[in-house]
mmCIF file of C-alpha atoms and ligand atoms in Angstrom:
data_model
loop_
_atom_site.group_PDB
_atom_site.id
_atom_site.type_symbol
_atom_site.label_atom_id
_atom_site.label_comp_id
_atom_site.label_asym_id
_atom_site.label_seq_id
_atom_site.Cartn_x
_atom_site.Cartn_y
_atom_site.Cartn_z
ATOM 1 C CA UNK A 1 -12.388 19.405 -12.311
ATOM 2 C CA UNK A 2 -9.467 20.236 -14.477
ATOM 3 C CA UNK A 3 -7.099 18.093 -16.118
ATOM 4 C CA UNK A 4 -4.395 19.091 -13.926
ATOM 5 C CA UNK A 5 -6.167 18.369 -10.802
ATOM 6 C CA UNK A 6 -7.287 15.279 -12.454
ATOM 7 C CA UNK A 7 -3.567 14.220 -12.590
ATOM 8 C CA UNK A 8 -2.828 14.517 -9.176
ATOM 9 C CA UNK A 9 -5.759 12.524 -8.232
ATOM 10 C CA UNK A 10 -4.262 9.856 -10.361
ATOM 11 C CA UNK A 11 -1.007 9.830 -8.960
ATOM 12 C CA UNK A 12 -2.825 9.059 -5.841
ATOM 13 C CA UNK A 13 -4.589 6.495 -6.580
ATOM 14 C CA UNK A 14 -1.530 4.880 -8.354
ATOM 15 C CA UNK A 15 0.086 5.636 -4.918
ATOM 16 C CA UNK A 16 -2.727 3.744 -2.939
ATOM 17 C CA UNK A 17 -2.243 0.823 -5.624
ATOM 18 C CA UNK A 18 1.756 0.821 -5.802
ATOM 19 C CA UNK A 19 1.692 0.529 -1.820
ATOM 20 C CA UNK A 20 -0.580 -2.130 -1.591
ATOM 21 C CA UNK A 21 1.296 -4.183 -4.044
ATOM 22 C CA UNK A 22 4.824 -3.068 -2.320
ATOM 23 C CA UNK A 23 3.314 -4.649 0.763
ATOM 24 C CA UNK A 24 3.481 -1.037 3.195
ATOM 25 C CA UNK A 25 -0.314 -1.218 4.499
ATOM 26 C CA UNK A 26 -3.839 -0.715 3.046
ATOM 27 C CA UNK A 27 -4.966 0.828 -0.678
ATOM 28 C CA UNK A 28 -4.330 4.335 0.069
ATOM 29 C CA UNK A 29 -2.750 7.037 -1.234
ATOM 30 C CA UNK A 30 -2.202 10.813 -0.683
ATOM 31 C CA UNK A 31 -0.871 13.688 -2.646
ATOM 32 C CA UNK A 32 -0.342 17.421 -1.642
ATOM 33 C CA UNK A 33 0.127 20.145 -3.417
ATOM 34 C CA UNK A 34 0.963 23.979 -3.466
ATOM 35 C CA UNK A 35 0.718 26.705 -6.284
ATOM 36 C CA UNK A 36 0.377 23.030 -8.736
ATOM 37 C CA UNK A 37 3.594 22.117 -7.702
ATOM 38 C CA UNK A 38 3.264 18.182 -6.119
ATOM 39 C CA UNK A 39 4.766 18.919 -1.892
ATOM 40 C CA UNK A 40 4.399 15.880 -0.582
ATOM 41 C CA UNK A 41 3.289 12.113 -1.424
ATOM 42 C CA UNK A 42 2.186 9.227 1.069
ATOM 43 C CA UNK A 43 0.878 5.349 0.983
ATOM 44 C CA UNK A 44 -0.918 3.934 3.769
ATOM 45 C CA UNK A 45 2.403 2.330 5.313
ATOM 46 C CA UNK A 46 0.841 0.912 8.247
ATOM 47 C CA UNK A 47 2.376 -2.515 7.697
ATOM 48 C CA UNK A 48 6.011 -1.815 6.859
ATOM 49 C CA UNK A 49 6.187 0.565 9.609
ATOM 50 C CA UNK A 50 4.228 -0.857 12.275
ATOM 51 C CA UNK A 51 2.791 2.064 12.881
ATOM 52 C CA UNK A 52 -0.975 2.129 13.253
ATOM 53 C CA UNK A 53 -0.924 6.387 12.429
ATOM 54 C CA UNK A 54 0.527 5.843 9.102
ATOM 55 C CA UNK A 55 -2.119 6.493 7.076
ATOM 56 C CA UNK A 56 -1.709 7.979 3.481
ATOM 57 C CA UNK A 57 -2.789 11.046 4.556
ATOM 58 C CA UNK A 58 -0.927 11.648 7.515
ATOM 59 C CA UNK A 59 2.369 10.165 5.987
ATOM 60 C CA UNK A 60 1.869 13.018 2.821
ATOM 61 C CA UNK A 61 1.248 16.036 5.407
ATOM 62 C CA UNK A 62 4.504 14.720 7.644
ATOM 63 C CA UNK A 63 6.316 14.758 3.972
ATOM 64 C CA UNK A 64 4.205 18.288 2.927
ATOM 65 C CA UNK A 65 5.479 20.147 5.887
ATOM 66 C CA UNK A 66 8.938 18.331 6.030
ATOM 67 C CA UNK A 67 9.484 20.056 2.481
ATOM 68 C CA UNK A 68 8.337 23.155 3.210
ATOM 69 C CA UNK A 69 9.887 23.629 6.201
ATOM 70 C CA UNK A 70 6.842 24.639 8.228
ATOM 71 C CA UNK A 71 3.361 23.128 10.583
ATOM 72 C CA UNK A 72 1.129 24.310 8.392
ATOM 73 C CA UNK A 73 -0.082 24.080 4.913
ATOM 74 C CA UNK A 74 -1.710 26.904 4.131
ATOM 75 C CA UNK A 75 -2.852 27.829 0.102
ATOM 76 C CA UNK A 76 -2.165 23.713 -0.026
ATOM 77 C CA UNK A 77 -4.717 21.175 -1.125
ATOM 78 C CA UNK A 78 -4.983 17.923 -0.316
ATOM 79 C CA UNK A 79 -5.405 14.596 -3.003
ATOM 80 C CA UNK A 80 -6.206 11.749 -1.246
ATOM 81 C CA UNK A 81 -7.297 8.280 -2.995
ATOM 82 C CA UNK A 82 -10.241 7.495 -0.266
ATOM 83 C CA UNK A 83 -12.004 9.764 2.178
ATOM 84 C CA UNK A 84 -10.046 10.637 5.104
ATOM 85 C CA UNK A 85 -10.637 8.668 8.182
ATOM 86 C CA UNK A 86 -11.575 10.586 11.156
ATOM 87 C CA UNK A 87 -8.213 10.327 12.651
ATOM 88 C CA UNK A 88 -6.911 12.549 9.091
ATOM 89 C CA UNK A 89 -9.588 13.980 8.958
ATOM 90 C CA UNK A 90 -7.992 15.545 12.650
ATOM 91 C CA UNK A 91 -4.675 15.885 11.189
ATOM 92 C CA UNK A 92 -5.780 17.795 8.164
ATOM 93 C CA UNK A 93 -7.953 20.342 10.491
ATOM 94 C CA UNK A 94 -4.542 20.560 12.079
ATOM 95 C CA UNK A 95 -2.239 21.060 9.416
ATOM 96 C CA UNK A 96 -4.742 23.899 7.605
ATOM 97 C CA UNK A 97 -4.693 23.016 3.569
ATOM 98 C CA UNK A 98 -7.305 24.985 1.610
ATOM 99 C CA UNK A 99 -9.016 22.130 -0.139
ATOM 100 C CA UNK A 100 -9.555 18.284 0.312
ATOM 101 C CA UNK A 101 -10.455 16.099 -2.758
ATOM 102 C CA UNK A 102 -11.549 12.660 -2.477
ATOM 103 C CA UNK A 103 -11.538 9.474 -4.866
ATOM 104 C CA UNK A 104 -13.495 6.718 -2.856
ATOM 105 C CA UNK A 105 -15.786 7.679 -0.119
ATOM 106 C CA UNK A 106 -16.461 5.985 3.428
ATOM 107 C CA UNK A 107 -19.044 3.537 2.091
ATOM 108 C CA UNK A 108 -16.792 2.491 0.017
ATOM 109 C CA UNK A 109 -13.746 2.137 2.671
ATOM 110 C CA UNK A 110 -16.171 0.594 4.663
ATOM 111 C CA UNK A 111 -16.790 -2.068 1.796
ATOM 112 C CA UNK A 112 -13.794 -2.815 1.796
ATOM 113 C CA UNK A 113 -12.875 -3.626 5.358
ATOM 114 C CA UNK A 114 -11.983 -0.100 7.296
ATOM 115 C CA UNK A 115 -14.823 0.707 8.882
ATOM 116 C CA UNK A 116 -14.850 4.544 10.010
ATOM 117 C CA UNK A 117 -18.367 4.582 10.925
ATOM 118 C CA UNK A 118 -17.649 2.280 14.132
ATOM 119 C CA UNK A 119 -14.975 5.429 14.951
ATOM 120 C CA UNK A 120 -17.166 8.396 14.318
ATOM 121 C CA UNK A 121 -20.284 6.774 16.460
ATOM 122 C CA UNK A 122 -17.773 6.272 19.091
ATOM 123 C CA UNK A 123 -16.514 9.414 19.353
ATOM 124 C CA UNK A 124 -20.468 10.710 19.929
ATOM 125 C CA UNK A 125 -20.400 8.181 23.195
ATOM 126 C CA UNK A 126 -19.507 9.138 27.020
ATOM 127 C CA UNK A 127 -15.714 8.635 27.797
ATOM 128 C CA UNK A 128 -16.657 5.790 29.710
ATOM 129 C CA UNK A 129 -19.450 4.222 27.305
ATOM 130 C CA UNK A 130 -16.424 3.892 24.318
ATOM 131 C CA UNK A 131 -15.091 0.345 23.588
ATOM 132 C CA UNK A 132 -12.025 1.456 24.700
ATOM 133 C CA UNK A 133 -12.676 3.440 27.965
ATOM 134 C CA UNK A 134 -11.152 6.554 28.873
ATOM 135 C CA UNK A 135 -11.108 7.721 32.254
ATOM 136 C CA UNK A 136 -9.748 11.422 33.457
ATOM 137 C CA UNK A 137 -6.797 11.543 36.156
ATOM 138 C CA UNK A 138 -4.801 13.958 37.546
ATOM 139 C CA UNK A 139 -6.220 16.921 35.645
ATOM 140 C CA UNK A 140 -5.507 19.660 38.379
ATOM 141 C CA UNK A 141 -1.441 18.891 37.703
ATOM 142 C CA UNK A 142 -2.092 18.776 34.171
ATOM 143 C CA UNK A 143 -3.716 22.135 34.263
ATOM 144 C CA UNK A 144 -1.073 23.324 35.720
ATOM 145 C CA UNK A 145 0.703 23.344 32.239
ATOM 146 C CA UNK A 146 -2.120 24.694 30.635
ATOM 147 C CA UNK A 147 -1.778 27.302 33.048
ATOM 148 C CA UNK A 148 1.515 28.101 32.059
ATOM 149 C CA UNK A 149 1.230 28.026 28.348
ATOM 150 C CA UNK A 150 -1.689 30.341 28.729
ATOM 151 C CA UNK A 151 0.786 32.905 30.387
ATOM 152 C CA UNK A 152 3.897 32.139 28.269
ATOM 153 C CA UNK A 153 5.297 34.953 26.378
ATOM 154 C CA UNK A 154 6.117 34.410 22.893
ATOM 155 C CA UNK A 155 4.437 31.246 21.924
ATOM 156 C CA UNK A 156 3.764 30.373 18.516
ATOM 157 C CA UNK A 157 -0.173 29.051 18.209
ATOM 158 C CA UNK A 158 -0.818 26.799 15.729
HETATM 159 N N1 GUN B 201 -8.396 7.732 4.051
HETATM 160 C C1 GUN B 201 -7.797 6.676 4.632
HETATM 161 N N2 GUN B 201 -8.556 5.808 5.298
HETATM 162 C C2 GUN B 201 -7.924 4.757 5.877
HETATM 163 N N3 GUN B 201 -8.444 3.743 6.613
HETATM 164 C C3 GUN B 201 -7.412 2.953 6.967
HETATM 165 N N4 GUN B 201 -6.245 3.433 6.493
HETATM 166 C C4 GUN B 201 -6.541 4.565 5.804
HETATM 167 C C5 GUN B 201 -5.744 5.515 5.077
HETATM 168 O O1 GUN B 201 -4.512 5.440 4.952
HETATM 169 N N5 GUN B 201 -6.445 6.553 4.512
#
């Protein structure tokens, strides 16, 4: 670990601390950066957004790409001050960085009140098993869209 990289760690941990102080959501932070150069920054702001997505780590990638003017962040890594949940962990598959360091791990969210396991074992259940049940409906119309994207000239994939 070098000194550099150690910095941006720190910044996001003082980012998960600053946050929770300023009253925007839970103690994390998130910091993302490109050829050493800090892209993007987030805190959890869950609470001063009302918006259950806003997780450090998803509020830093929205910022990322914002800045660089693109969906993807490619040659990028990622600083976050706790281990991403699985719903991050989704966004970051998504958004492509080249690395992901971590300060605090699951057990240690977990510890502390956000409980990721409970999501990850959930995900492993039958649609209808989950705690929150999801049913399919109408997936011949939606197909139907599929259909056509699968046929579209010039799409962009991402
Ligand atoms: N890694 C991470 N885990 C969380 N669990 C609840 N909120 C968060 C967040 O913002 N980041």
């Amino acid at each position: 670990m070098t000194e550099k990289q150690k910095s941006f760690m720190k910044m996001a941990i003082d980012l998960s601390r600053s946050g929770m102080n300023e009253g925007k959501g839970g103690p994390f932070g998130c910091v993302i950066v490109k050829d050493e150069k800090v892209i993007g920054i987030g805190s959890n702001s869950v609470l001063a957004t009302n918006d259950p997505t806003a997780h450090a780590e998803v509020v830093a990638i929205r910022d990322a790409c914002k800045n660089l003017g693109h969906f993807q962040l490619d040659g990028c890594e990622v600083y976050t001050s706790c281990e991403p949940c699985p719903m991050c962990l989704g966004a970051i598959y998504w958004a492509r960085p080249s690395k992901v360091f971590y300060a605090n791990n699951k057990v240690d969210a977990a510890k502390a009140g956000f409980d990721d396991q409970f999501i990850y074992e959930e995900i492993e259940l039958e649609n209808q098993n989950r705690r929150i049940p999801f049913q399919e409906l109408m997936r011949n119309e939606a197909k139907a869209v599929f259909e056509e994207w699968i046929e579209k000239e010039n799409k962009t994939l991402y």
